[in-house]
Coordinates of C-alpha atoms in Angstrom, one line a residue:
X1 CA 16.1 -5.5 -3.3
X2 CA 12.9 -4.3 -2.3
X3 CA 12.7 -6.6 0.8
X4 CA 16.0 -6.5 1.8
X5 CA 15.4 -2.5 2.2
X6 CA 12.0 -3.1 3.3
X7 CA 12.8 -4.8 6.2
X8 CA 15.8 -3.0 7.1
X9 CA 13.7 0.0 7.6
X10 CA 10.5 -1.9 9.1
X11 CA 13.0 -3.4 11.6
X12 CA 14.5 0.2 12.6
X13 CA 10.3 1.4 12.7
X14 CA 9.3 -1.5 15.1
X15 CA 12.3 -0.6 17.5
X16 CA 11.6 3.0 17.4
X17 CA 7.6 2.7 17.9
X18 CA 7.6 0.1 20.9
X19 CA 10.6 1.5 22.8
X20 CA 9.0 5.2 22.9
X21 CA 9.4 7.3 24.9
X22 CA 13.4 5.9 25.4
X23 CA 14.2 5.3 21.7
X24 CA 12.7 9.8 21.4
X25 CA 15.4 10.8 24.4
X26 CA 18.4 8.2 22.4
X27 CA 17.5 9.6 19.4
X28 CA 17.6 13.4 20.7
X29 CA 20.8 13.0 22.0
X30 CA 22.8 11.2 19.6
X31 CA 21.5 13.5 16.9
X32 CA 22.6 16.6 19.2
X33 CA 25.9 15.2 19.4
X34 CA 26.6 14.3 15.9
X35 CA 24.2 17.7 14.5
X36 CA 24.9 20.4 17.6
X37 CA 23.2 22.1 18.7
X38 CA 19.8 24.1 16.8
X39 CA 20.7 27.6 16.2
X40 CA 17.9 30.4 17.1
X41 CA 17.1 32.6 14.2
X42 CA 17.5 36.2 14.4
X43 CA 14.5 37.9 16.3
X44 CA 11.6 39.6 14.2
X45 CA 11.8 43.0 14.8
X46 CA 9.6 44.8 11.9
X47 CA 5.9 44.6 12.6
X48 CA 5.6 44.4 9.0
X49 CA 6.3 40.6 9.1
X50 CA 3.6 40.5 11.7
X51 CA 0.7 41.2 9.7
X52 CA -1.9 38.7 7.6
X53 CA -1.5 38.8 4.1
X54 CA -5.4 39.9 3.8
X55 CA -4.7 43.2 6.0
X56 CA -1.1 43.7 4.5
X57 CA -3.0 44.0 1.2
X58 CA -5.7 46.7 2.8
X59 CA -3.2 48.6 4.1
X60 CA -0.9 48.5 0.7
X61 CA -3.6 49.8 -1.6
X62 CA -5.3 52.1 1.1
X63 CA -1.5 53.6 1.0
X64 CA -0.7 52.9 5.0
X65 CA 1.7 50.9 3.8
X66 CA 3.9 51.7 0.4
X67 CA 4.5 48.3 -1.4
X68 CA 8.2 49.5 -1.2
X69 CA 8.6 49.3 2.4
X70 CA 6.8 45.8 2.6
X71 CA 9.4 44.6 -0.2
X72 CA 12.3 45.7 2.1
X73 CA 10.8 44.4 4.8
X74 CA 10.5 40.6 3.4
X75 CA 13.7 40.6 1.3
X76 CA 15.6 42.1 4.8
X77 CA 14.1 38.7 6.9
X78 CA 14.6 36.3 3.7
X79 CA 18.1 37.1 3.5
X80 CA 18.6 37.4 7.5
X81 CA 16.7 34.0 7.9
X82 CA 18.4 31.8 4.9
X83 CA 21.9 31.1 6.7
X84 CA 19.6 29.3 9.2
X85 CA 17.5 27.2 7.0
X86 CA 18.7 27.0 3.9
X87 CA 15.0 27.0 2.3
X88 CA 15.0 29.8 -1.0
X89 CA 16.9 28.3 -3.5
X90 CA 16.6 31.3 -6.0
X91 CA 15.5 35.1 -5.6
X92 CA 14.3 38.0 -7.5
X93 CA 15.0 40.7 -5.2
X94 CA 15.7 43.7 -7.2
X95 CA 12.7 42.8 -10.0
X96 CA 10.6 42.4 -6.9
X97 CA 11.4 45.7 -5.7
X98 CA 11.2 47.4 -8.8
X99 CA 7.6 45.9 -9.3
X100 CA 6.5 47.1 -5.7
X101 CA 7.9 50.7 -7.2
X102 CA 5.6 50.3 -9.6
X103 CA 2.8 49.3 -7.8
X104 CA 3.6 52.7 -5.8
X105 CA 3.1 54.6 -8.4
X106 CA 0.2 53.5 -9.7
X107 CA -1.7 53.7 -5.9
X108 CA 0.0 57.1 -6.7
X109 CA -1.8 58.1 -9.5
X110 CA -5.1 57.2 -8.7
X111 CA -6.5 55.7 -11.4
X112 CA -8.2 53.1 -9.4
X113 CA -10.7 53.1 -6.7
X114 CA -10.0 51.1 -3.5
X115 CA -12.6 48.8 -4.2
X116 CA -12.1 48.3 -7.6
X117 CA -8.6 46.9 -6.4
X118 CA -9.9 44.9 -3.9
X119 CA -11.7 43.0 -6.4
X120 CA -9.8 42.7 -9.2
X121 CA -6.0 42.4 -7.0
X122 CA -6.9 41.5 -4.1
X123 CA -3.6 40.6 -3.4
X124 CA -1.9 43.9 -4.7
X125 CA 1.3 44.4 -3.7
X126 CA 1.9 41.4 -1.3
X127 CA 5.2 39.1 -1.6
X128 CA 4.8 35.8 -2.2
X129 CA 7.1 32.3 -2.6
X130 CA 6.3 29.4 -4.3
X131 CA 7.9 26.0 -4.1
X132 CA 10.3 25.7 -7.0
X133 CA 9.3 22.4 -9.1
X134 CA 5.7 24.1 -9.1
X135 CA 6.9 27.1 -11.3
X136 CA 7.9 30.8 -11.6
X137 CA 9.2 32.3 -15.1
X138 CA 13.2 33.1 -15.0
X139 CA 13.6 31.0 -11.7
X140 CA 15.1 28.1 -10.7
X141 CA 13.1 24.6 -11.3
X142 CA 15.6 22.0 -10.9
X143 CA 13.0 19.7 -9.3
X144 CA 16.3 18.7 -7.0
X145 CA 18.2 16.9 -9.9
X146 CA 21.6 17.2 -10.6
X147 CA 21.3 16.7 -14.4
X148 CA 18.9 19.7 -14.3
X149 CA 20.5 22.3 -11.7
X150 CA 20.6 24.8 -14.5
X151 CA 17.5 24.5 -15.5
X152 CA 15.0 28.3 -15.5
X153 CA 11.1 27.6 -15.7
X154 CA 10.1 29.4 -19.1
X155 CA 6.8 30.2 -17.6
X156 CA 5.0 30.5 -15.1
X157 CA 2.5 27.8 -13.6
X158 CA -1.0 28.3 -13.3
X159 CA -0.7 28.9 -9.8
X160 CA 1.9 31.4 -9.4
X161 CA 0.3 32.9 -12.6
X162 CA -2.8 33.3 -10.5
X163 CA -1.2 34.9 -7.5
X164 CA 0.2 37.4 -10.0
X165 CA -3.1 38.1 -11.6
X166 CA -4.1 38.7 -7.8
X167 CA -1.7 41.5 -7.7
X168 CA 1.2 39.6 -5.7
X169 CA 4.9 39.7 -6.2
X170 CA 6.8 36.5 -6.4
X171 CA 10.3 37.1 -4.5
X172 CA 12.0 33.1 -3.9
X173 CA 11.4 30.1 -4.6
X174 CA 12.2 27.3 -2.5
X175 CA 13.6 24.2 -1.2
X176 CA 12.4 20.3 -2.4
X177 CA 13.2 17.1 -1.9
X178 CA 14.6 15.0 -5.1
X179 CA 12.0 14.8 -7.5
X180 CA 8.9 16.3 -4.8
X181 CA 8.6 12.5 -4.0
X182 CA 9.9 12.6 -0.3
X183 CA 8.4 14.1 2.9
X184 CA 12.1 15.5 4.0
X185 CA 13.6 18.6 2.0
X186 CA 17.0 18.0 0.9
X187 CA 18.5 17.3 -2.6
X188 CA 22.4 17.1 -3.8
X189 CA 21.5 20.8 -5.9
X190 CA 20.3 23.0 -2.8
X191 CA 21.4 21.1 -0.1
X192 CA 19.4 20.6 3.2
X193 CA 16.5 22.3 4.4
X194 CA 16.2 22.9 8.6
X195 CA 13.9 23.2 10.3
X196 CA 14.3 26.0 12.7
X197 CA 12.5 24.8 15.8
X198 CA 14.7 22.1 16.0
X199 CA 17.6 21.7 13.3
X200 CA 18.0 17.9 13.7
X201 CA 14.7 17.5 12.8
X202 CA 12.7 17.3 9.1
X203 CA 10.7 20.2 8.1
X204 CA 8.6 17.8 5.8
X205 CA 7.9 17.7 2.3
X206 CA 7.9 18.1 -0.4
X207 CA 7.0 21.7 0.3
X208 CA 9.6 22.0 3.3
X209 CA 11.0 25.2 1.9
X210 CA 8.3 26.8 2.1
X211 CA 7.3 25.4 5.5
X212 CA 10.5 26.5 6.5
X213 CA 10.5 30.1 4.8
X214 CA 6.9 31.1 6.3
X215 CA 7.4 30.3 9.6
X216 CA 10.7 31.9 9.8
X217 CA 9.1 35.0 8.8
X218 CA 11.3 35.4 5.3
X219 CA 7.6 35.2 3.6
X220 CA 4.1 35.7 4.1
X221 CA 2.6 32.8 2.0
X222 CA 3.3 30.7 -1.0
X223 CA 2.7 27.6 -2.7
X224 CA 2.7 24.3 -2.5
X225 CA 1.3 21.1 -4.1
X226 CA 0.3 17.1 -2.1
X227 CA 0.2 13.9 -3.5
X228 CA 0.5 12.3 0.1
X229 CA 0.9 15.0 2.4
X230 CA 3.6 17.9 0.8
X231 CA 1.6 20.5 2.0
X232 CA -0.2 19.4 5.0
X233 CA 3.6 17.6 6.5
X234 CA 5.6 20.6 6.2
X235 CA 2.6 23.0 7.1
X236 CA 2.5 20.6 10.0
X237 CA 6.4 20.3 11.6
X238 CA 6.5 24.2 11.0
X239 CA 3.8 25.6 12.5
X240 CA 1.9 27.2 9.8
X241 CA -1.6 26.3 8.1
X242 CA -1.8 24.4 4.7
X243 CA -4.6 23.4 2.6
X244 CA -5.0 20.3 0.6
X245 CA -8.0 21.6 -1.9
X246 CA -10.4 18.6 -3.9
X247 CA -9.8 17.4 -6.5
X248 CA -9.6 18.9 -9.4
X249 CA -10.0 22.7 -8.2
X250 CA -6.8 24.2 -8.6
X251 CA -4.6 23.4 -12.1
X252 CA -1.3 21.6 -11.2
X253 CA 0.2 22.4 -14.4
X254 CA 3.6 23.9 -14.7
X255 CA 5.2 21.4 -12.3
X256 CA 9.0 20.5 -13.3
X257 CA 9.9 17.7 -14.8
X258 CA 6.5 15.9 -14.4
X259 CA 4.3 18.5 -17.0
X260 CA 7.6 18.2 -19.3
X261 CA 7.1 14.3 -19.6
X262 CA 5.0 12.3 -22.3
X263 CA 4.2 8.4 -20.7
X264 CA 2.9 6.1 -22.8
X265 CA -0.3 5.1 -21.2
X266 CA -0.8 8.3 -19.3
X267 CA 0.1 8.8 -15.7
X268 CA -3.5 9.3 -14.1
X269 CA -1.9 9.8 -10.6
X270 CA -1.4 13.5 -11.1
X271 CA -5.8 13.0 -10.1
X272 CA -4.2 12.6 -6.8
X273 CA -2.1 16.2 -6.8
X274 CA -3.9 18.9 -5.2
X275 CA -1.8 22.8 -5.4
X276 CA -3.1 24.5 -2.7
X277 CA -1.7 27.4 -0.3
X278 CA 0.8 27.5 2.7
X279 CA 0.2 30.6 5.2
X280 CA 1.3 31.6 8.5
X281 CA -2.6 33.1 9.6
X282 CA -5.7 30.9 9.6
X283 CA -7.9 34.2 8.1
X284 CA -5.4 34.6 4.7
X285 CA -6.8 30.4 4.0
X286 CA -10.3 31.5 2.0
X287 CA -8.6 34.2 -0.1
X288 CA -5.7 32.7 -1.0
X289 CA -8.0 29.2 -1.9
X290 CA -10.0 31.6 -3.9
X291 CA -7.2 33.5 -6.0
X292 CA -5.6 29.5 -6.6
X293 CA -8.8 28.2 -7.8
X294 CA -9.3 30.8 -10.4
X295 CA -12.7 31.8 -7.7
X296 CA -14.3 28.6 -8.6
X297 CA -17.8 29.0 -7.7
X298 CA -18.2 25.5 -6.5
X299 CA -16.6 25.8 -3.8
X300 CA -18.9 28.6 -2.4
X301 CA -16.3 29.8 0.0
X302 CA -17.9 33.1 0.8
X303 CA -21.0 30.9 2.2
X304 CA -20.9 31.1 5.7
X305 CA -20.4 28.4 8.0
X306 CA -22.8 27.5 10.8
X307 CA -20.8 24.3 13.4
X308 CA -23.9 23.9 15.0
X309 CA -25.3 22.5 11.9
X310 CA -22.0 20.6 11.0
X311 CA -21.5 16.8 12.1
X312 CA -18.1 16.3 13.7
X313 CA -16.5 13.3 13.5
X314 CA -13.1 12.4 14.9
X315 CA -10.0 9.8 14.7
X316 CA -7.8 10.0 17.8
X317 CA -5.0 7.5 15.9
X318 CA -5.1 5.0 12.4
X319 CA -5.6 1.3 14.0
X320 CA -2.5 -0.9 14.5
X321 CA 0.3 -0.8 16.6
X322 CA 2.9 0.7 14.7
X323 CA -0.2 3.0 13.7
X324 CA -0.5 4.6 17.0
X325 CA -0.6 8.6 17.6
X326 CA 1.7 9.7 20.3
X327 CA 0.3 11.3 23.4
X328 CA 0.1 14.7 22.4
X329 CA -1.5 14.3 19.5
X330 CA -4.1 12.7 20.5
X331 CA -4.7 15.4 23.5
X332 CA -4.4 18.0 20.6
X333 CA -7.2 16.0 18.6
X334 CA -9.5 16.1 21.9
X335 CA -9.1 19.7 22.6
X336 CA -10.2 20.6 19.0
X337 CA -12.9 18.1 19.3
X338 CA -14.3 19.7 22.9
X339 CA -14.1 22.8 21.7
X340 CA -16.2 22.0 18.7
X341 CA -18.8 20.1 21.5
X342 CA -18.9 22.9 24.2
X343 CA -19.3 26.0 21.7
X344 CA -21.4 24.8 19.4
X345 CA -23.7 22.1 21.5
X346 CA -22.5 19.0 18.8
X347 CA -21.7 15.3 19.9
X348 CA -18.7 14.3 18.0
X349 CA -18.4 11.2 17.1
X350 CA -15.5 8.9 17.1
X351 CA -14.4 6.6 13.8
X352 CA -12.4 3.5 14.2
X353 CA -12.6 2.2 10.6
X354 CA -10.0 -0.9 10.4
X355 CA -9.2 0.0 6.8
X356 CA -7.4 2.7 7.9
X357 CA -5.1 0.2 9.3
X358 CA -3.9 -0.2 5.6
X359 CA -3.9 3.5 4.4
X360 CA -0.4 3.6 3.6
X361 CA -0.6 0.2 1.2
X362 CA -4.0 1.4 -0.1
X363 CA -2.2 4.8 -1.2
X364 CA 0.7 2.8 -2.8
X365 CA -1.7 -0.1 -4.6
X366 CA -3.9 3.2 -6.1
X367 CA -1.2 4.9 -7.1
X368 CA 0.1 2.1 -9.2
X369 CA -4.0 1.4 -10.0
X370 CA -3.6 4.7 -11.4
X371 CA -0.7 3.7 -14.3
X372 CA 1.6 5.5 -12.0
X373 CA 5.0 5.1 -13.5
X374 CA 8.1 3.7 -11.5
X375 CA 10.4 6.4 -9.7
X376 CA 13.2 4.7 -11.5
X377 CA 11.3 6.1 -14.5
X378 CA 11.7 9.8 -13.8
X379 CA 14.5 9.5 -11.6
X380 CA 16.9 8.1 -14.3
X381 CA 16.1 10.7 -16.9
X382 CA 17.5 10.0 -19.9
X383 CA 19.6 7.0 -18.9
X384 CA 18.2 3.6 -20.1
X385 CA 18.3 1.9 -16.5
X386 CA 19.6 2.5 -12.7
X387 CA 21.2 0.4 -10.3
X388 CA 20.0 1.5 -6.5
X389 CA 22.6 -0.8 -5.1
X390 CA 25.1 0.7 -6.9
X391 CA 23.4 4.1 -6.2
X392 CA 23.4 3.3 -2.5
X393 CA 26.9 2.0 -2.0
X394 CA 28.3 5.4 -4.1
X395 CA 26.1 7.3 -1.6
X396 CA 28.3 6.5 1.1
X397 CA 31.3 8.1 -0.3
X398 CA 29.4 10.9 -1.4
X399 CA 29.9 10.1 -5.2
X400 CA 26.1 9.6 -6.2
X401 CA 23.9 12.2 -7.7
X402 CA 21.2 10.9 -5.4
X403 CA 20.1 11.3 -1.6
X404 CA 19.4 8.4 0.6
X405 CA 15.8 8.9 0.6
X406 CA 15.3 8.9 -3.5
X407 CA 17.1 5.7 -3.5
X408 CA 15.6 3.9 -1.0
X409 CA 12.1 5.0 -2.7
X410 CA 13.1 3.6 -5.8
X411 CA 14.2 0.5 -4.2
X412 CA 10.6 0.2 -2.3
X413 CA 8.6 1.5 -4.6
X414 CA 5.4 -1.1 -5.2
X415 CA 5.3 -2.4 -8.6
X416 CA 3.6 -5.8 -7.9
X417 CA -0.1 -6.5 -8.6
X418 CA -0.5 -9.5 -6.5
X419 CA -3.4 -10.7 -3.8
X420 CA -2.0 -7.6 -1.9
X421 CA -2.5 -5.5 -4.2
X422 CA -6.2 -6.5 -4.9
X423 CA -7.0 -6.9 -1.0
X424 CA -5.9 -3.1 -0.5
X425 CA -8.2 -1.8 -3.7
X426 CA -11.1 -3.9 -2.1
X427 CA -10.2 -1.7 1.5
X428 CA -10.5 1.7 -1.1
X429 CA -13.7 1.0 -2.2
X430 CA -15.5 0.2 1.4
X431 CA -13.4 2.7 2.9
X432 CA -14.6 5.1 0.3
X433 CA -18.0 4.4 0.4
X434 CA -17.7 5.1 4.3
X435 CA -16.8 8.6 3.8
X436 CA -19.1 9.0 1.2
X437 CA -21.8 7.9 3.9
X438 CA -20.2 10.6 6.2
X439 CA -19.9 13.5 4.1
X440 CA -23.9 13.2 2.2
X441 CA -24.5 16.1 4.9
X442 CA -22.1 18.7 6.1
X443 CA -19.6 17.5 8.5
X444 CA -15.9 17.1 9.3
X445 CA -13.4 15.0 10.2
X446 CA -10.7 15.9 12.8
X447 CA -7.5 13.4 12.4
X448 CA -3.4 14.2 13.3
X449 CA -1.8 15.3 10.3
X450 CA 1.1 13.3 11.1
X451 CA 1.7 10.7 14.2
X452 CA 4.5 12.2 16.2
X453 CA 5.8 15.0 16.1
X454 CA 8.6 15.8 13.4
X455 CA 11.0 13.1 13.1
X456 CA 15.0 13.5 13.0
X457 CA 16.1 13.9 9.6
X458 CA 16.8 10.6 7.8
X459 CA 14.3 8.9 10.5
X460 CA 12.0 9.4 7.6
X461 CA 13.3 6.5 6.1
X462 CA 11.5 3.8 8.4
X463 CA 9.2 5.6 9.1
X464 CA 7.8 6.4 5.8
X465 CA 4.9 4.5 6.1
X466 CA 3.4 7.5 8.9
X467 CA 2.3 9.5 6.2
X468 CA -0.6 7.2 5.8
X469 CA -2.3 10.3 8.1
X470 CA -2.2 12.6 5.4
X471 CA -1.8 10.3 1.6
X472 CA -5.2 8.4 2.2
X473 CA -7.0 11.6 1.6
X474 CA -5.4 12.5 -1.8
X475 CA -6.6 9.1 -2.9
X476 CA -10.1 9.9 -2.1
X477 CA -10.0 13.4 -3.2
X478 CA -11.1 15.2 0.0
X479 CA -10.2 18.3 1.2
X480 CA -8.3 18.9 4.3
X481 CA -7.1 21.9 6.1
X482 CA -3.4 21.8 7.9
X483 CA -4.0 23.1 12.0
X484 CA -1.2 24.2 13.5
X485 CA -1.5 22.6 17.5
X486 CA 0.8 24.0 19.6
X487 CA 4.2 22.2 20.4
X488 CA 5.7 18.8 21.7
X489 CA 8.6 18.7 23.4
X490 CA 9.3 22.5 21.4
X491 CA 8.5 21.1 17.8
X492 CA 5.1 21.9 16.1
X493 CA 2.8 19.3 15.6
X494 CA -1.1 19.3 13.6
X495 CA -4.6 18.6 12.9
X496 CA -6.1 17.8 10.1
X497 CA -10.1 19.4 9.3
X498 CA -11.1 16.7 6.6
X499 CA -14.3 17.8 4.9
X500 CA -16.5 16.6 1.9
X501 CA -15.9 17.0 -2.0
X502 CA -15.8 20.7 -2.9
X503 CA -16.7 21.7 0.7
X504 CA -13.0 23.0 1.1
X505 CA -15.1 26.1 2.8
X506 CA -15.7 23.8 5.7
X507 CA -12.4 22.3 6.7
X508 CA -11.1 25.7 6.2
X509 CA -13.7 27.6 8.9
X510 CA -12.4 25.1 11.4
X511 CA -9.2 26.0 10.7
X512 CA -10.0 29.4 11.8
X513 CA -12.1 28.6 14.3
X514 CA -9.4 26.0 16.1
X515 CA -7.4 29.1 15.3
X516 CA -8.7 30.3 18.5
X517 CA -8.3 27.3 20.2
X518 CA -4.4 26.4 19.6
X519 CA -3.7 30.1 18.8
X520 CA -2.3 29.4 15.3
X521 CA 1.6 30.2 14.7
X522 CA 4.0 30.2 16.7
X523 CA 7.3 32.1 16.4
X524 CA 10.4 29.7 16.4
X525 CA 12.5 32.7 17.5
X526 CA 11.8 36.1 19.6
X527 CA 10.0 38.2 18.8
X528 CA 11.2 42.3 19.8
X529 CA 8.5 44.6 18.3

C-alpha cells in the first residue's frame, strides 16, 4: 500500500520538478479551466483594518478608538471576506460586541490608568482568531472530523486563554485540514479553504484559515500551532508573518482531539509542536510572542538586537534535485541576505550541509523515534481498524468521511524501523550537532520557508515531501520567524529567520528588519482608503 501510493505521487513530483517552468504554465491552465477563474475580494475601505495590533491597542485604551467601532469594523470584513475563502468556521459576533461594550465602559469609567493597562492588557480590546483544533470555550473544535462536527471546546486553551488575559476578544475560529496533519486546509466538515491570491492554489496548513482570514483583512492576528510547518506554510502562501517559537515556550494544551487522547506509551512528538502567533505586521511579532509565552523571561525579548554583532548564515536551496528552490526564492533569499551584508557590514555565510538532503525522512524517522502513534490511530477514532483502499475508492464517489490528503497520509505514513530508519537518526544527530556549532554565538539562519511558491490544491500530494524547508526545524527545536517576500507570478512566497534555542528575539528582529526590505504584507485585493 504504502509503495504503491508512494510512488504514484513521487512519479507525479519528478515530472512536475524537472519539466518546470512548462509543467507551472500546464498546471495554471488546466486548473483555471476546471477551478475558474480567482475571484477578487471586496476592497478594504475602513482604515481601521489598516492598523498594527500594537497601535490598535494604544489607540483603544487611550479612547481614539472605542473597542465598539473596531468590533464593527472586523466583524463587517469577516463577514464581507468569508464567501471568498471560506476560512471561519464558527463566530461569536454578538458576545464579541458585547465584550468590546464592556470594555467601553470601563475605559469610560476610569478606574485605570493608561499605563497600568498597558501592562497588565496589553492587548485590550483588540479582536483576535484562533485556529479551531487549538481551542476557544463555546466554539467549534471539530479538528475536521465528521464524527465530531458537533463537537464545542469546553475550555479554552492556554493560548487563547492568554490572549484573553491580555485583554483581546476572540471573534472566529477557523479553517483546518483533517486532523491538523496536512499542509492544505480542507476537511468534509467546513469544506475548502482559498486562498485569495490565487483560488486554485493551497493556502497551507494546518493553520490555513487563519492564513487566509489575516490576509484578507477579516482579522488582525490569531493563532496557530507547527509540527512541520502549520504556521510558517500558511503564514507563507498568504503573505503574512508567523512564528514558530522553541521548544517548550508556549503550552500546546487544549488542542482537539490530541489533549483528549490517553496512548499507551506516551506520544512524545507533541516536543515537536510549537503554538505560536500569525500576524499581518512584522512589529505586532514580540508582543504577541510575549502574551503566548506567558512573558517567559528566557527569551529576553525586550533585549535589543544589534546585526552587526549577529553571524548570518544562509541556505539558497536543501541539496538534491527534487530539492531545488525555484528562482525566486532563491533571489528573495539573496536580497535578505545583502541587505543584512551592506547595512550592517557582516559576511554571510553560505551552508550546504548534505543532510539536509534527507530532512523530510529525518522528520518522519524522529517522529516515529518519538513513539509517535500511526494516523490510522487517531484518524479511525473509535473504530477498531481502517481500510485506506477502501477509503480511497469511496472517495471518488464522494461517500467517504475522509479527504484525499488524510488518506493518502495514512497510507504513507512511516511505520518501519529499518536501515533507513537508523541512517536518517544518524543524519539528526550530525546535523544537530552542526547547528549546535552555529548557534554557541548569536546568529541566524536565512532559508525559503517553502520551495515554490504555493502549489495548486491537491498538488500537495506529491509534493509533500517540500515541507522538509520548514519540519526539520521542529525536530531540532529552533525558532524561526515566517518573512513574507513579495510575490511570484502574483502568489506570496517566504523566508525563514532560523535562530538559536530561546533566542526567538533574534529571528523575530530580522523579521522586522527584512520588513523593510520586502515591505511585509501585501493586500490580495484594493485597497480604497
Amino acid at each position: 500500500m504504502v509503495s504503491i501510493a508512494g510512488f504514484c505521487a513521487e512519479f507525479i513530483r519528478v515530472l512536475v520538478t524537472l519539466t518546470r517552468p512548462l509543467s507551472d504554465y500546464v498546471l495554471q491552465f488546466l486548473y483555471g479551466l476546471f477551478m475558474g477563474g480567482t475571484k477578487q475580494l471586496p476592497p478594504i475601505e475602513n482604515k481601521i483594518l489598516l492598523i498594527p495590533a500594537t497601535e490598535l491597542a494604544e489607540k483603544i485604551r487611550k479612547r481614539q478608538l472605542s473597542c465598539e467601532e473596531v468590533m464593527k469594523a472586523y466583524i463587517e470584513r469577516a463577514k464581507q471576506v468569508h464567501p471568498y475563502i471560506n476560512a471561519a468556521v464558527d463566530e461569536r459576533y454578538e458576545d464579541a460586541l458585547k465584550d468590546a461594550r464592556n470594555i467601553d465602559k470601563f475605559l469610560a469609567s476610569g478606574v485605570k490608568s493608561e499605563e497600568d493597562i498597558a501592562r497588565d492588557t496589553p492587548l485590550l480590546g483588540v479582536p483576535f482568531t484562533c485556529k479551531e483544533a487549538i481551542g476557544v470555550k463555546g466554539m467549534k473544535q471539530t479538528s475536521g472530523l465528521v464524527r465530531h462536527k458537533d463537537h464545542v471546546a469546553e475550555e479554552d486553551s492556554h493560548s487563547a486563554g492568554f490572549y484573553r488575559k491580555a485583554g483581546a476578544i476572540p471573534i472566529t475560529v477557523t479553517d483546518v485540514p483533517e486532523l491538523c496533519m496536512w499542509w492544505e486546509s480542507s476537511n468534509h466538515v467546513n469544506g475548502l479553504t482559498k486562498n485569495p491570491y490565487d483560488n486554485t492554489r493551497t493556502v497551507g496548513g494546518s493553520s490555513g484559515g487563519e492564513g487566509a482570514i489575516v490576509t484578507s483583512a477579516g482579522a488582525l492576528f490569531g493563532i496557530g500551532n507547527d509540527i512541520a510547518g502549520s504556521i510558517r506554510i500558511p503564514s507563507s502562501f498568504c503573505g503574512i508573518y508567523g512564528h514558530k517559537p522553541s521548544k517548550g515556550v508556549i503550552s500546546n494544551w487544549g488542542t482537539f482531539p490530541f489533549c483528549h487522547i490517553k496512548t499507551e506509551h506516551g506520544d512524545r512528538t507533541t516536543e515537536f509542536v510549537s503554538t505560536g502567533p500569525m500576524c499581518r505586521y512584522a512589529r505586532d511579532l514580540p508582543l504577541l510572542t510575549r502574551v503566548l509565552s506567558d512573558n517567559d523571561q528566557r527569551l529576553q525579548l525586550d533585549t535589543k538586537v544589534n546585526f552587526r554583532n549577529v553571524k548570518v548564515y544562509y541556505i539558497e536551496e536543501f541539496p538534491g534535485l527534487l530539492n531545488a528552490a525555484v528562482p525566486d526564492v532563491k533571489t528573495a533569499v539573496r536580497k535578505a541576505v545583502r541587505h543584512f551584508e551592506d547595512q550592517y557590514e557582516v559576511t554571510a555565510t553560505p551552508i550546504k550541509f548534505p543532510e539536509l538532503r534527507h530532512a523530510f525522512s529525518i522528520w518522519e524517522c524522529k517522529l516515529l523515534e518519538y513513539d509517535g502513534m500511526p494516523f490510522s490511530f487517531y484518524l479511525r477514532g473509535e473504530d477498531k481498524s481502517i481500510n485506506f483502499w477502501w477509503e480511497l475508492f469511496k472517495s471518488i464517489f464522494r461517500c467517504s468521511d475522509h479527504t484525499l490528503p488524510a488518506i493518502y497520509f495514512g497510507m504513507v505514513d512511516r511505520r518501519t524501523k529499518d536501515k533507513f530508519y537508523y541512517f536518517c537518526l544518524e543524519q539528526f544527530k550530525e546535523l544537530e550537532r552542526r547547528f549546535k556549532e552555529i548557534f554557541e554565538e548569536d546568529a541566524i539562519v536565512l532559508v525559503p520557508n517553502h520551495p515554490e511558491p504555493p502549489p495548486h490544491y491537491l498538488m500537495t500530494i506529491p509534493m509533500y515531501p517540500n515541507i522538509a524547508y520548514t519540519c526539520i526545524f521542529n525536530i531540532l527545536g529552533l525558532p524561526s520567524s515566517q518573512i513574507p517576500a513579495g510575490l511570484s507570478k502574483g502568489v506570496p512566497i517566504g523566508i525563514q529567520a532560523v535562530s538559536g534555542h530561546l533566542k526567538d528575539r533574534i529571528s523575530i528582529a530580522a523579521a522586522l528588519e527584512l520588513d523593510k526590505v520586502f515591505n511585509g504584507w501585501i493586500s490580495p485585493c484594493p485597497i480604497n482608503i
